[in-house]
mmCIF file with all atom_site columns, C-alpha atoms in Angstrom:
data_model
loop_
_atom_site.group_PDB
_atom_site.id
_atom_site.type_symbol
_atom_site.label_atom_id
_atom_site.label_alt_id
_atom_site.label_comp_id
_atom_site.label_asym_id
_atom_site.label_entity_id
_atom_site.label_seq_id
_atom_site.pdbx_PDB_ins_code
_atom_site.Cartn_x
_atom_site.Cartn_y
_atom_site.Cartn_z
_atom_site.occupancy
_atom_site.B_iso_or_equiv
_atom_site.pdbx_formal_charge
_atom_site.auth_seq_id
_atom_site.auth_comp_id
_atom_site.auth_asym_id
_atom_site.auth_atom_id
_atom_site.pdbx_PDB_model_num
ATOM 1   C CA . ALA A 1 1   ? 4.515   0.906   -23.901 1.00 0.00 ? 11  ALA A CA 1
ATOM 2   C CA . GLN A 1 2   ? 1.536   0.571   -21.635 1.00 0.00 ? 12  GLN A CA 1
ATOM 3   C CA . THR A 1 3   ? -1.986  0.964   -22.962 1.00 0.00 ? 13  THR A CA 1
ATOM 4   C CA . VAL A 1 4   ? -5.323  1.342   -21.201 1.00 0.00 ? 14  VAL A CA 1
ATOM 5   C CA . THR A 1 5   ? -8.627  0.392   -22.821 1.00 0.00 ? 15  THR A CA 1
ATOM 6   C CA . GLN A 1 6   ? -12.100 1.419   -21.755 1.00 0.00 ? 16  GLN A CA 1
ATOM 7   C CA . SER A 1 7   ? -14.491 -0.359  -24.087 1.00 0.00 ? 17  SER A CA 1
ATOM 8   C CA . GLN A 1 8   ? -17.677 1.392   -22.952 1.00 0.00 ? 18  GLN A CA 1
ATOM 9   C CA . PRO A 1 9   ? -17.988 4.926   -24.382 1.00 0.00 ? 19  PRO A CA 1
ATOM 10  C CA . GLU A 1 10  ? -21.230 5.504   -22.460 1.00 0.00 ? 20  GLU A CA 1
ATOM 11  C CA . MET A 1 11  ? -23.133 3.807   -19.668 1.00 0.00 ? 21  MET A CA 1
ATOM 12  C CA . SER A 1 12  ? -26.449 4.544   -17.978 1.00 0.00 ? 22  SER A CA 1
ATOM 13  C CA . VAL A 1 13  ? -27.686 3.567   -14.536 1.00 0.00 ? 23  VAL A CA 1
ATOM 14  C CA . GLN A 1 14  ? -30.841 4.146   -12.583 1.00 0.00 ? 24  GLN A CA 1
ATOM 15  C CA . GLU A 1 15  ? -30.471 6.064   -9.369  1.00 0.00 ? 25  GLU A CA 1
ATOM 16  C CA . ALA A 1 16  ? -29.822 3.752   -6.384  1.00 0.00 ? 26  ALA A CA 1
ATOM 17  C CA . GLU A 1 17  ? -28.732 0.884   -8.614  1.00 0.00 ? 27  GLU A CA 1
ATOM 18  C CA . THR A 1 18  ? -25.287 -0.572  -9.268  1.00 0.00 ? 28  THR A CA 1
ATOM 19  C CA . VAL A 1 19  ? -23.134 -0.092  -12.343 1.00 0.00 ? 29  VAL A CA 1
ATOM 20  C CA . THR A 1 20  ? -19.757 -1.498  -13.375 1.00 0.00 ? 30  THR A CA 1
ATOM 21  C CA . LEU A 1 21  ? -17.304 0.311   -15.637 1.00 0.00 ? 31  LEU A CA 1
ATOM 22  C CA . SER A 1 22  ? -14.724 -1.798  -17.449 1.00 0.00 ? 32  SER A CA 1
ATOM 23  C CA . CYS A 1 23  ? -11.014 -1.182  -17.879 1.00 0.00 ? 33  CYS A CA 1
ATOM 24  C CA . THR A 1 24  ? -8.288  -3.390  -19.254 1.00 0.00 ? 34  THR A CA 1
ATOM 25  C CA . TYR A 1 25  ? -4.614  -2.588  -19.639 1.00 0.00 ? 35  TYR A CA 1
ATOM 26  C CA . ASP A 1 26  ? -1.523  -3.977  -21.205 1.00 0.00 ? 36  ASP A CA 1
ATOM 27  C CA . THR A 1 27  ? 1.867   -3.967  -19.511 1.00 0.00 ? 37  THR A CA 1
ATOM 28  C CA . SER A 1 28  ? 4.953   -6.081  -19.061 1.00 0.00 ? 38  SER A CA 1
ATOM 29  C CA . GLU A 1 29  ? 5.635   -4.652  -15.619 1.00 0.00 ? 39  GLU A CA 1
ATOM 30  C CA . SER A 1 30  ? 4.828   -6.483  -12.407 1.00 0.00 ? 40  SER A CA 1
ATOM 31  C CA . ASP A 1 31  ? 4.542   -3.492  -10.079 1.00 0.00 ? 41  ASP A CA 1
ATOM 32  C CA . TYR A 1 32  ? 2.379   -0.520  -10.980 1.00 0.00 ? 42  TYR A CA 1
ATOM 33  C CA . TYR A 1 33  ? -0.601  1.559   -9.893  1.00 0.00 ? 43  TYR A CA 1
ATOM 34  C CA . LEU A 1 34  ? -4.098  1.815   -11.245 1.00 0.00 ? 44  LEU A CA 1
ATOM 35  C CA . PHE A 1 35  ? -6.523  4.675   -10.696 1.00 0.00 ? 45  PHE A CA 1
ATOM 36  C CA . TRP A 1 36  ? -10.063 5.673   -11.474 1.00 0.00 ? 46  TRP A CA 1
ATOM 37  C CA . TYR A 1 37  ? -10.624 9.404   -11.932 1.00 0.00 ? 47  TYR A CA 1
ATOM 38  C CA . LYS A 1 38  ? -13.975 11.120  -12.250 1.00 0.00 ? 48  LYS A CA 1
ATOM 39  C CA . GLN A 1 39  ? -14.451 14.320  -14.267 1.00 0.00 ? 49  GLN A CA 1
ATOM 40  C CA . PRO A 1 40  ? -17.857 15.968  -13.875 1.00 0.00 ? 50  PRO A CA 1
ATOM 41  C CA . PRO A 1 41  ? -18.949 18.857  -16.107 1.00 0.00 ? 51  PRO A CA 1
ATOM 42  C CA . SER A 1 42  ? -17.316 21.173  -13.583 1.00 0.00 ? 52  SER A CA 1
ATOM 43  C CA . ARG A 1 43  ? -14.175 19.662  -15.222 1.00 0.00 ? 53  ARG A CA 1
ATOM 44  C CA . GLN A 1 44  ? -11.951 18.972  -12.216 1.00 0.00 ? 54  GLN A CA 1
ATOM 45  C CA . MET A 1 45  ? -10.372 15.516  -12.327 1.00 0.00 ? 55  MET A CA 1
ATOM 46  C CA . ILE A 1 46  ? -11.199 13.858  -9.012  1.00 0.00 ? 56  ILE A CA 1
ATOM 47  C CA . LEU A 1 47  ? -9.459  10.733  -7.761  1.00 0.00 ? 57  LEU A CA 1
ATOM 48  C CA . VAL A 1 48  ? -12.089 8.094   -7.011  1.00 0.00 ? 58  VAL A CA 1
ATOM 49  C CA . ILE A 1 49  ? -10.035 5.075   -6.053  1.00 0.00 ? 59  ILE A CA 1
ATOM 50  C CA . ARG A 1 50  ? -6.567  3.583   -6.484  1.00 0.00 ? 60  ARG A CA 1
ATOM 51  C CA . GLN A 1 51  ? -5.060  0.124   -6.486  1.00 0.00 ? 61  GLN A CA 1
ATOM 52  C CA . GLU A 1 52  ? -1.465  -0.978  -6.082  1.00 0.00 ? 62  GLU A CA 1
ATOM 53  C CA . ALA A 1 53  ? -0.662  -4.000  -8.201  1.00 0.00 ? 63  ALA A CA 1
ATOM 54  C CA . TYR A 1 54  ? 1.215   -5.846  -5.454  1.00 0.00 ? 64  TYR A CA 1
ATOM 55  C CA . LYS A 1 55  ? -1.864  -5.775  -3.214  1.00 0.00 ? 65  LYS A CA 1
ATOM 56  C CA . GLN A 1 56  ? -4.232  -8.659  -3.841  1.00 0.00 ? 66  GLN A CA 1
ATOM 57  C CA . GLN A 1 57  ? -7.084  -7.110  -1.894  1.00 0.00 ? 67  GLN A CA 1
ATOM 58  C CA . ASN A 1 58  ? -9.480  -5.034  -3.967  1.00 0.00 ? 68  ASN A CA 1
ATOM 59  C CA . ALA A 1 59  ? -9.636  -1.361  -3.001  1.00 0.00 ? 69  ALA A CA 1
ATOM 60  C CA . THR A 1 60  ? -12.866 0.084   -1.630  1.00 0.00 ? 70  THR A CA 1
ATOM 61  C CA . GLU A 1 61  ? -13.916 3.687   -0.981  1.00 0.00 ? 71  GLU A CA 1
ATOM 62  C CA . ASN A 1 62  ? -17.460 3.953   0.386   1.00 0.00 ? 72  ASN A CA 1
ATOM 63  C CA . ARG A 1 63  ? -19.810 3.189   -2.563  1.00 0.00 ? 73  ARG A CA 1
ATOM 64  C CA . PHE A 1 64  ? -16.903 2.648   -4.959  1.00 0.00 ? 74  PHE A CA 1
ATOM 65  C CA . SER A 1 65  ? -15.013 -0.609  -5.252  1.00 0.00 ? 75  SER A CA 1
ATOM 66  C CA . VAL A 1 66  ? -12.782 -2.244  -7.808  1.00 0.00 ? 76  VAL A CA 1
ATOM 67  C CA . ASN A 1 67  ? -12.419 -5.746  -9.162  1.00 0.00 ? 77  ASN A CA 1
ATOM 68  C CA . PHE A 1 68  ? -8.703  -6.063  -9.827  1.00 0.00 ? 78  PHE A CA 1
ATOM 69  C CA . GLN A 1 69  ? -7.723  -9.154  -11.799 1.00 0.00 ? 79  GLN A CA 1
ATOM 70  C CA . LYS A 1 70  ? -3.959  -8.920  -12.259 1.00 0.00 ? 80  LYS A CA 1
ATOM 71  C CA . ALA A 1 71  ? -3.543  -11.992 -14.428 1.00 0.00 ? 81  ALA A CA 1
ATOM 72  C CA . ALA A 1 72  ? -6.325  -10.864 -16.729 1.00 0.00 ? 82  ALA A CA 1
ATOM 73  C CA . LYS A 1 73  ? -5.072  -7.242  -16.594 1.00 0.00 ? 83  LYS A CA 1
ATOM 74  C CA . SER A 1 74  ? -8.538  -6.046  -15.730 1.00 0.00 ? 84  SER A CA 1
ATOM 75  C CA . PHE A 1 75  ? -9.509  -3.225  -13.368 1.00 0.00 ? 85  PHE A CA 1
ATOM 76  C CA . SER A 1 76  ? -13.247 -2.568  -13.274 1.00 0.00 ? 86  SER A CA 1
ATOM 77  C CA . LEU A 1 77  ? -15.027 0.012   -11.113 1.00 0.00 ? 87  LEU A CA 1
ATOM 78  C CA . LYS A 1 78  ? -18.276 -0.810  -9.349  1.00 0.00 ? 88  LYS A CA 1
ATOM 79  C CA . ILE A 1 79  ? -20.490 2.027   -8.149  1.00 0.00 ? 89  ILE A CA 1
ATOM 80  C CA . SER A 1 80  ? -23.181 0.960   -5.695  1.00 0.00 ? 90  SER A CA 1
ATOM 81  C CA . ASP A 1 81  ? -26.304 2.923   -4.807  1.00 0.00 ? 91  ASP A CA 1
ATOM 82  C CA . SER A 1 82  ? -25.702 5.299   -7.706  1.00 0.00 ? 92  SER A CA 1
ATOM 83  C CA . GLN A 1 83  ? -26.446 8.968   -7.101  1.00 0.00 ? 93  GLN A CA 1
ATOM 84  C CA . LEU A 1 84  ? -27.137 11.849  -9.466  1.00 0.00 ? 94  LEU A CA 1
ATOM 85  C CA . GLY A 1 85  ? -23.812 13.352  -8.456  1.00 0.00 ? 95  GLY A CA 1
ATOM 86  C CA . ASP A 1 86  ? -22.011 10.306  -9.846  1.00 0.00 ? 96  ASP A CA 1
ATOM 87  C CA . ALA A 1 87  ? -22.808 11.432  -13.391 1.00 0.00 ? 97  ALA A CA 1
ATOM 88  C CA . ALA A 1 88  ? -19.467 12.244  -15.006 1.00 0.00 ? 98  ALA A CA 1
ATOM 89  C CA . MET A 1 89  ? -16.758 11.060  -17.364 1.00 0.00 ? 99  MET A CA 1
ATOM 90  C CA . TYR A 1 90  ? -14.737 8.291   -15.726 1.00 0.00 ? 100 TYR A CA 1
ATOM 91  C CA . PHE A 1 91  ? -11.136 7.647   -16.696 1.00 0.00 ? 101 PHE A CA 1
ATOM 92  C CA . CYS A 1 92  ? -9.089  4.597   -15.844 1.00 0.00 ? 102 CYS A CA 1
ATOM 93  C CA . ALA A 1 93  ? -5.365  5.336   -15.549 1.00 0.00 ? 103 ALA A CA 1
ATOM 94  C CA . TYR A 1 94  ? -2.127  3.382   -15.232 1.00 0.00 ? 104 TYR A CA 1
ATOM 95  C CA . ARG A 1 95  ? 1.112   4.500   -13.666 1.00 0.00 ? 105 ARG A CA 1
ATOM 96  C CA . SER A 1 96  ? 4.462   2.749   -13.558 1.00 0.00 ? 106 SER A CA 1
ATOM 97  C CA . THR A 1 97  ? 6.402   2.298   -10.348 1.00 0.00 ? 107 THR A CA 1
ATOM 98  C CA . PRO A 1 98  ? 9.268   4.777   -10.138 1.00 0.00 ? 108 PRO A CA 1
ATOM 99  C CA . SER A 1 99  ? 12.650  3.159   -10.278 1.00 0.00 ? 109 SER A CA 1
ATOM 100 C CA . LEU A 1 100 ? 16.162  4.417   -9.850  1.00 0.00 ? 110 LEU A CA 1
ATOM 101 C CA . GLY A 1 101 ? 17.448  6.046   -12.988 1.00 0.00 ? 111 GLY A CA 1
ATOM 102 C CA . ALA A 1 102 ? 13.984  6.425   -14.447 1.00 0.00 ? 112 ALA A CA 1
ATOM 103 C CA . MET A 1 103 ? 12.119  8.280   -11.751 1.00 0.00 ? 113 MET A CA 1
ATOM 104 C CA . GLU A 1 104 ? 10.529  10.575  -14.239 1.00 0.00 ? 114 GLU A CA 1
ATOM 105 C CA . TYR A 1 105 ? 8.632   7.726   -15.834 1.00 0.00 ? 115 TYR A CA 1
ATOM 106 C CA . GLY A 1 106 ? 6.896   7.046   -12.567 1.00 0.00 ? 116 GLY A CA 1
ATOM 107 C CA . ASN A 1 107 ? 5.211   10.377  -13.066 1.00 0.00 ? 117 ASN A CA 1
ATOM 108 C CA . LYS A 1 108 ? 3.448   9.449   -16.273 1.00 0.00 ? 118 LYS A CA 1
ATOM 109 C CA . LEU A 1 109 ? -0.229  8.538   -16.169 1.00 0.00 ? 119 LEU A CA 1
ATOM 110 C CA . VAL A 1 110 ? -1.581  6.571   -19.103 1.00 0.00 ? 120 VAL A CA 1
ATOM 111 C CA . PHE A 1 111 ? -5.315  7.215   -19.451 1.00 0.00 ? 121 PHE A CA 1
ATOM 112 C CA . GLY A 1 112 ? -8.043  5.223   -21.088 1.00 0.00 ? 122 GLY A CA 1
ATOM 113 C CA . ALA A 1 113 ? -10.437 6.911   -23.507 1.00 0.00 ? 123 ALA A CA 1
ATOM 114 C CA . GLY A 1 114 ? -13.054 7.427   -20.798 1.00 0.00 ? 124 GLY A CA 1
ATOM 115 C CA . THR A 1 115 ? -16.617 6.310   -20.116 1.00 0.00 ? 125 THR A CA 1
ATOM 116 C CA . ILE A 1 116 ? -19.489 8.774   -19.807 1.00 0.00 ? 126 ILE A CA 1
ATOM 117 C CA . LEU A 1 117 ? -21.779 7.697   -16.989 1.00 0.00 ? 127 LEU A CA 1
ATOM 118 C CA . ARG A 1 118 ? -25.357 8.978   -16.994 1.00 0.00 ? 128 ARG A CA 1
ATOM 119 C CA . VAL A 1 119 ? -27.535 8.563   -13.911 1.00 0.00 ? 129 VAL A CA 1
ATOM 120 C CA . LYS A 1 120 ? -31.308 8.512   -14.375 1.00 0.00 ? 130 LYS A CA 1
ATOM 121 C CA . SER A 1 121 ? -33.682 9.677   -11.686 1.00 0.00 ? 131 SER A CA 1
ATOM 122 C CA . ASP T 2 1   ? -12.500 22.893  -3.157  1.00 0.00 ? 24  ASP T CA 1
ATOM 123 C CA . THR T 2 2   ? -9.440  21.932  -5.123  1.00 0.00 ? 25  THR T CA 1
ATOM 124 C CA . GLU T 2 3   ? -5.998  22.098  -3.523  1.00 0.00 ? 26  GLU T CA 1
ATOM 125 C CA . VAL T 2 4   ? -4.447  22.883  -6.880  1.00 0.00 ? 27  VAL T CA 1
ATOM 126 C CA . THR T 2 5   ? -5.455  26.365  -7.997  1.00 0.00 ? 28  THR T CA 1
ATOM 127 C CA . GLN T 2 6   ? -5.393  27.397  -11.634 1.00 0.00 ? 29  GLN T CA 1
ATOM 128 C CA . THR T 2 7   ? -5.858  30.885  -13.027 1.00 0.00 ? 30  THR T CA 1
ATOM 129 C CA . PRO T 2 8   ? -7.492  32.144  -15.086 1.00 0.00 ? 31  PRO T CA 1
ATOM 130 C CA . LYS T 2 9   ? -10.478 29.819  -15.398 1.00 0.00 ? 32  LYS T CA 1
ATOM 131 C CA . HIS T 2 10  ? -11.189 31.022  -18.920 1.00 0.00 ? 33  HIS T CA 1
ATOM 132 C CA . LEU T 2 11  ? -8.933  32.686  -21.456 1.00 0.00 ? 34  LEU T CA 1
ATOM 133 C CA . VAL T 2 12  ? -9.654  33.943  -24.951 1.00 0.00 ? 35  VAL T CA 1
ATOM 134 C CA . MET T 2 13  ? -6.702  35.114  -26.980 1.00 0.00 ? 36  MET T CA 1
ATOM 135 C CA . GLY T 2 14  ? -5.706  35.896  -30.524 1.00 0.00 ? 37  GLY T CA 1
ATOM 136 C CA . MET T 2 15  ? -3.019  34.010  -32.371 1.00 0.00 ? 38  MET T CA 1
ATOM 137 C CA . THR T 2 16  ? -0.526  36.831  -31.956 1.00 0.00 ? 39  THR T CA 1
ATOM 138 C CA . ASN T 2 17  ? -1.058  37.361  -28.242 1.00 0.00 ? 40  ASN T CA 1
ATOM 139 C CA . LYS T 2 18  ? 1.206   36.346  -25.393 1.00 0.00 ? 41  LYS T CA 1
ATOM 140 C CA . LYS T 2 19  ? -0.438  35.081  -22.237 1.00 0.00 ? 42  LYS T CA 1
ATOM 141 C CA . SER T 2 20  ? 0.377   32.858  -19.282 1.00 0.00 ? 43  SER T CA 1
ATOM 142 C CA . LEU T 2 21  ? -1.473  30.204  -17.334 1.00 0.00 ? 44  LEU T CA 1
ATOM 143 C CA . LYS T 2 22  ? -0.747  29.861  -13.663 1.00 0.00 ? 45  LYS T CA 1
ATOM 144 C CA . CYS T 2 23  ? -0.924  26.905  -11.308 1.00 0.00 ? 46  CYS T CA 1
ATOM 145 C CA . GLU T 2 24  ? -0.325  26.929  -7.574  1.00 0.00 ? 47  GLU T CA 1
ATOM 146 C CA . GLN T 2 25  ? -0.305  24.284  -4.853  1.00 0.00 ? 48  GLN T CA 1
ATOM 147 C CA . HIS T 2 26  ? 0.595   24.479  -1.186  1.00 0.00 ? 49  HIS T CA 1
ATOM 148 C CA . MET T 2 27  ? 0.617   20.795  -0.328  1.00 0.00 ? 50  MET T CA 1
ATOM 149 C CA . GLY T 2 28  ? 4.405   20.546  -0.388  1.00 0.00 ? 51  GLY T CA 1
ATOM 150 C CA . HIS T 2 29  ? 4.305   18.505  -3.585  1.00 0.00 ? 52  HIS T CA 1
ATOM 151 C CA . ARG T 2 30  ? 7.540   18.379  -5.564  1.00 0.00 ? 53  ARG T CA 1
ATOM 152 C CA . ALA T 2 31  ? 6.203   17.106  -8.896  1.00 0.00 ? 54  ALA T CA 1
ATOM 153 C CA . MET T 2 32  ? 3.952   19.252  -11.088 1.00 0.00 ? 55  MET T CA 1
ATOM 154 C CA . TYR T 2 33  ? 2.365   18.588  -14.461 1.00 0.00 ? 56  TYR T CA 1
ATOM 155 C CA . TRP T 2 34  ? 0.676   20.264  -17.406 1.00 0.00 ? 57  TRP T CA 1
ATOM 156 C CA . TYR T 2 35  ? -1.954  18.406  -19.415 1.00 0.00 ? 58  TYR T CA 1
ATOM 157 C CA . LYS T 2 36  ? -3.972  19.365  -22.470 1.00 0.00 ? 59  LYS T CA 1
ATOM 158 C CA . GLN T 2 37  ? -7.495  17.973  -22.769 1.00 0.00 ? 60  GLN T CA 1
ATOM 159 C CA . LYS T 2 38  ? -9.829  18.151  -25.730 1.00 0.00 ? 61  LYS T CA 1
ATOM 160 C CA . ALA T 2 39  ? -13.577 17.683  -25.249 1.00 0.00 ? 62  ALA T CA 1
ATOM 161 C CA . LYS T 2 40  ? -14.595 14.124  -24.294 1.00 0.00 ? 63  LYS T CA 1
ATOM 162 C CA . LYS T 2 41  ? -11.003 12.950  -24.582 1.00 0.00 ? 64  LYS T CA 1
ATOM 163 C CA . PRO T 2 42  ? -8.499  11.932  -21.894 1.00 0.00 ? 65  PRO T CA 1
ATOM 164 C CA . PRO T 2 43  ? -5.855  14.403  -20.753 1.00 0.00 ? 66  PRO T CA 1
ATOM 165 C CA . GLU T 2 44  ? -2.611  14.369  -22.722 1.00 0.00 ? 67  GLU T CA 1
ATOM 166 C CA . LEU T 2 45  ? 0.578   14.941  -20.785 1.00 0.00 ? 68  LEU T CA 1
ATOM 167 C CA . MET T 2 46  ? 2.616   17.944  -21.913 1.00 0.00 ? 69  MET T CA 1
ATOM 168 C CA . PHE T 2 47  ? 5.280   18.600  -19.272 1.00 0.00 ? 70  PHE T CA 1
ATOM 169 C CA . VAL T 2 48  ? 6.462   17.248  -15.927 1.00 0.00 ? 71  VAL T CA 1
ATOM 170 C CA . TYR T 2 49  ? 8.562   19.114  -13.387 1.00 0.00 ? 72  TYR T CA 1
ATOM 171 C CA . SER T 2 50  ? 10.314  17.236  -10.607 1.00 0.00 ? 73  SER T CA 1
ATOM 172 C CA . TYR T 2 51  ? 11.969  19.311  -7.886  1.00 0.00 ? 74  TYR T CA 1
ATOM 173 C CA . GLU T 2 52  ? 11.559  22.426  -10.059 1.00 0.00 ? 75  GLU T CA 1
ATOM 174 C CA . LYS T 2 53  ? 13.413  20.843  -12.978 1.00 0.00 ? 76  LYS T CA 1
ATOM 175 C CA . LEU T 2 54  ? 11.820  19.880  -16.258 1.00 0.00 ? 77  LEU T CA 1
ATOM 176 C CA . SER T 2 55  ? 11.930  16.089  -16.399 1.00 0.00 ? 78  SER T CA 1
ATOM 177 C CA . ILE T 2 56  ? 9.484   15.296  -19.212 1.00 0.00 ? 79  ILE T CA 1
ATOM 178 C CA . ASN T 2 57  ? 8.614   17.266  -22.350 1.00 0.00 ? 80  ASN T CA 1
ATOM 179 C CA . GLU T 2 58  ? 6.260   15.250  -24.515 1.00 0.00 ? 81  GLU T CA 1
ATOM 180 C CA . SER T 2 59  ? 7.461   16.853  -27.747 1.00 0.00 ? 82  SER T CA 1
ATOM 181 C CA . VAL T 2 60  ? 5.311   19.902  -27.178 1.00 0.00 ? 83  VAL T CA 1
ATOM 182 C CA . PRO T 2 61  ? 5.632   22.750  -29.738 1.00 0.00 ? 84  PRO T CA 1
ATOM 183 C CA . SER T 2 62  ? 7.820   25.641  -28.626 1.00 0.00 ? 85  SER T CA 1
ATOM 184 C CA . ARG T 2 63  ? 4.860   28.016  -28.622 1.00 0.00 ? 86  ARG T CA 1
ATOM 185 C CA . PHE T 2 64  ? 4.176   26.466  -25.205 1.00 0.00 ? 87  PHE T CA 1
ATOM 186 C CA . SER T 2 65  ? 6.867   27.345  -22.678 1.00 0.00 ? 88  SER T CA 1
ATOM 187 C CA . PRO T 2 66  ? 6.668   25.996  -19.119 1.00 0.00 ? 89  PRO T CA 1
ATOM 188 C CA . GLU T 2 67  ? 8.290   27.574  -16.120 1.00 0.00 ? 90  GLU T CA 1
ATOM 189 C CA . CYS T 2 68  ? 8.588   26.474  -12.501 1.00 0.00 ? 91  CYS T CA 1
ATOM 190 C CA . PRO T 2 69  ? 9.787   29.466  -10.436 1.00 0.00 ? 92  PRO T CA 1
ATOM 191 C CA . ASN T 2 70  ? 9.496   27.594  -7.137  1.00 0.00 ? 93  ASN T CA 1
ATOM 192 C CA . SER T 2 71  ? 8.129   24.390  -5.694  1.00 0.00 ? 94  SER T CA 1
ATOM 193 C CA . SER T 2 72  ? 4.606   25.792  -5.331  1.00 0.00 ? 95  SER T CA 1
ATOM 194 C CA . LEU T 2 73  ? 4.175   27.503  -8.665  1.00 0.00 ? 96  LEU T CA 1
ATOM 195 C CA . LEU T 2 74  ? 3.983   26.352  -12.256 1.00 0.00 ? 97  LEU T CA 1
ATOM 196 C CA . ASN T 2 75  ? 3.415   28.595  -15.248 1.00 0.00 ? 98  ASN T CA 1
ATOM 197 C CA . LEU T 2 76  ? 2.676   27.892  -18.875 1.00 0.00 ? 99  LEU T CA 1
ATOM 198 C CA . HIS T 2 77  ? 3.617   30.731  -21.214 1.00 0.00 ? 100 HIS T CA 1
ATOM 199 C CA . LEU T 2 78  ? 1.712   30.902  -24.472 1.00 0.00 ? 101 LEU T CA 1
ATOM 200 C CA . HIS T 2 79  ? 2.757   32.660  -27.660 1.00 0.00 ? 102 HIS T CA 1
ATOM 201 C CA . ALA T 2 80  ? 1.578   32.510  -31.258 1.00 0.00 ? 103 ALA T CA 1
ATOM 202 C CA . LEU T 2 81  ? -0.916  29.748  -30.587 1.00 0.00 ? 104 LEU T CA 1
ATOM 203 C CA . GLN T 2 82  ? -3.008  28.074  -33.263 1.00 0.00 ? 105 GLN T CA 1
ATOM 204 C CA . PRO T 2 83  ? -6.785  27.453  -33.254 1.00 0.00 ? 106 PRO T CA 1
ATOM 205 C CA . GLU T 2 84  ? -6.146  23.753  -32.634 1.00 0.00 ? 107 GLU T CA 1
ATOM 206 C CA . ASP T 2 85  ? -4.560  24.689  -29.312 1.00 0.00 ? 108 ASP T CA 1
ATOM 207 C CA . SER T 2 86  ? -8.010  25.555  -27.982 1.00 0.00 ? 109 SER T CA 1
ATOM 208 C CA . ALA T 2 87  ? -8.582  23.096  -25.136 1.00 0.00 ? 110 ALA T CA 1
ATOM 209 C CA . LEU T 2 88  ? -8.818  22.659  -21.395 1.00 0.00 ? 111 LEU T CA 1
ATOM 210 C CA . TYR T 2 89  ? -5.394  22.924  -19.775 1.00 0.00 ? 112 TYR T CA 1
ATOM 211 C CA . LEU T 2 90  ? -5.075  21.000  -16.551 1.00 0.00 ? 113 LEU T CA 1
ATOM 212 C CA . CYS T 2 91  ? -2.391  21.321  -13.925 1.00 0.00 ? 114 CYS T CA 1
ATOM 213 C CA . ALA T 2 92  ? -1.660  18.542  -11.439 1.00 0.00 ? 115 ALA T CA 1
ATOM 214 C CA . SER T 2 93  ? 0.760   17.859  -8.627  1.00 0.00 ? 116 SER T CA 1
ATOM 215 C CA . SER T 2 94  ? 1.990   14.846  -6.699  1.00 0.00 ? 117 SER T CA 1
ATOM 216 C CA . GLN T 2 95  ? 4.141   14.379  -3.653  1.00 0.00 ? 118 GLN T CA 1
ATOM 217 C CA . ASP T 2 96  ? 7.272   13.465  -5.571  1.00 0.00 ? 119 ASP T CA 1
ATOM 218 C CA . PRO T 2 97  ? 8.317   10.970  -8.250  1.00 0.00 ? 120 PRO T CA 1
ATOM 219 C CA . SER T 2 98  ? 9.482   8.323   -5.838  1.00 0.00 ? 121 SER T CA 1
ATOM 220 C CA . ARG T 2 99  ? 6.418   8.218   -3.609  1.00 0.00 ? 122 ARG T CA 1
ATOM 221 C CA . ARG T 2 100 ? 3.390   6.081   -4.212  1.00 0.00 ? 123 ARG T CA 1
ATOM 222 C CA . GLN T 2 101 ? 0.978   9.004   -4.266  1.00 0.00 ? 124 GLN T CA 1
ATOM 223 C CA . PRO T 2 102 ? -1.571  9.961   -6.886  1.00 0.00 ? 125 PRO T CA 1
ATOM 224 C CA . GLN T 2 103 ? -1.754  13.175  -8.852  1.00 0.00 ? 126 GLN T CA 1
ATOM 225 C CA . HIS T 2 104 ? -4.113  15.903  -7.688  1.00 0.00 ? 127 HIS T CA 1
ATOM 226 C CA . PHE T 2 105 ? -5.669  18.024  -10.410 1.00 0.00 ? 128 PHE T CA 1
ATOM 227 C CA . GLY T 2 106 ? -6.822  21.600  -10.601 1.00 0.00 ? 129 GLY T CA 1
ATOM 228 C CA . ASP T 2 107 ? -10.035 22.827  -12.219 1.00 0.00 ? 130 ASP T CA 1
ATOM 229 C CA . GLY T 2 108 ? -8.271  23.734  -15.424 1.00 0.00 ? 131 GLY T CA 1
ATOM 230 C CA . THR T 2 109 ? -8.118  26.760  -17.691 1.00 0.00 ? 132 THR T CA 1
ATOM 231 C CA . ARG T 2 110 ? -10.456 26.767  -20.678 1.00 0.00 ? 133 ARG T CA 1
ATOM 232 C CA . LEU T 2 111 ? -8.433  28.299  -23.511 1.00 0.00 ? 134 LEU T CA 1
ATOM 233 C CA . SER T 2 112 ? -9.966  29.567  -26.742 1.00 0.00 ? 135 SER T CA 1
ATOM 234 C CA . ILE T 2 113 ? -7.807  30.768  -29.624 1.00 0.00 ? 136 ILE T CA 1
ATOM 235 C CA . LEU T 2 114 ? -9.477  33.128  -32.056 1.00 0.00 ? 137 LEU T CA 1
#
């Protein structure tokens, strides 16, 4: 079974600075998806960024970028120019690639324990 | 604004009550999910529906009963719940199991069992 580990329960960053959230995972699969979700106190889970394992290029979405190291099974999230609105719980998640005969398993997201990010003004 | 709408936003019920949570999406997604989330913990998958059929039940107690009347609507019927069932219940949807698309979440229903 796949597992996802976020080793940082809490992180703090000064406004306008850069912070990196760590995520490692364990899998025997070669094709899969990785996601970072953000959950502010308003509680909606918001997709921040996603990475497909077969793509070598690291995904980027505006101020958010990932460092995907497939061999090391590492998927860290870098937030540049941090803003007060970035304060939230961040979850790293893994999803298998759907395959014939086991399509339902492609639906399952495996989440890490989460990292609380605090942004200081 | 979320594209997955959950109602009610808050629900307080006694252990003998029967209530239902509702989730709706109009994105044409064919996979829908229920998650349970305790405070400062990750969501735990409860059920998955694919093309209106239950495809995953993560050994959830029978006091939780899901229903998918059509491709846009997902219900979670609650009966004889326990205090430990108090949590945030999140609904999500995705395009379908075979597509490489992420899950979109609703705002959740905060459930309190007295």
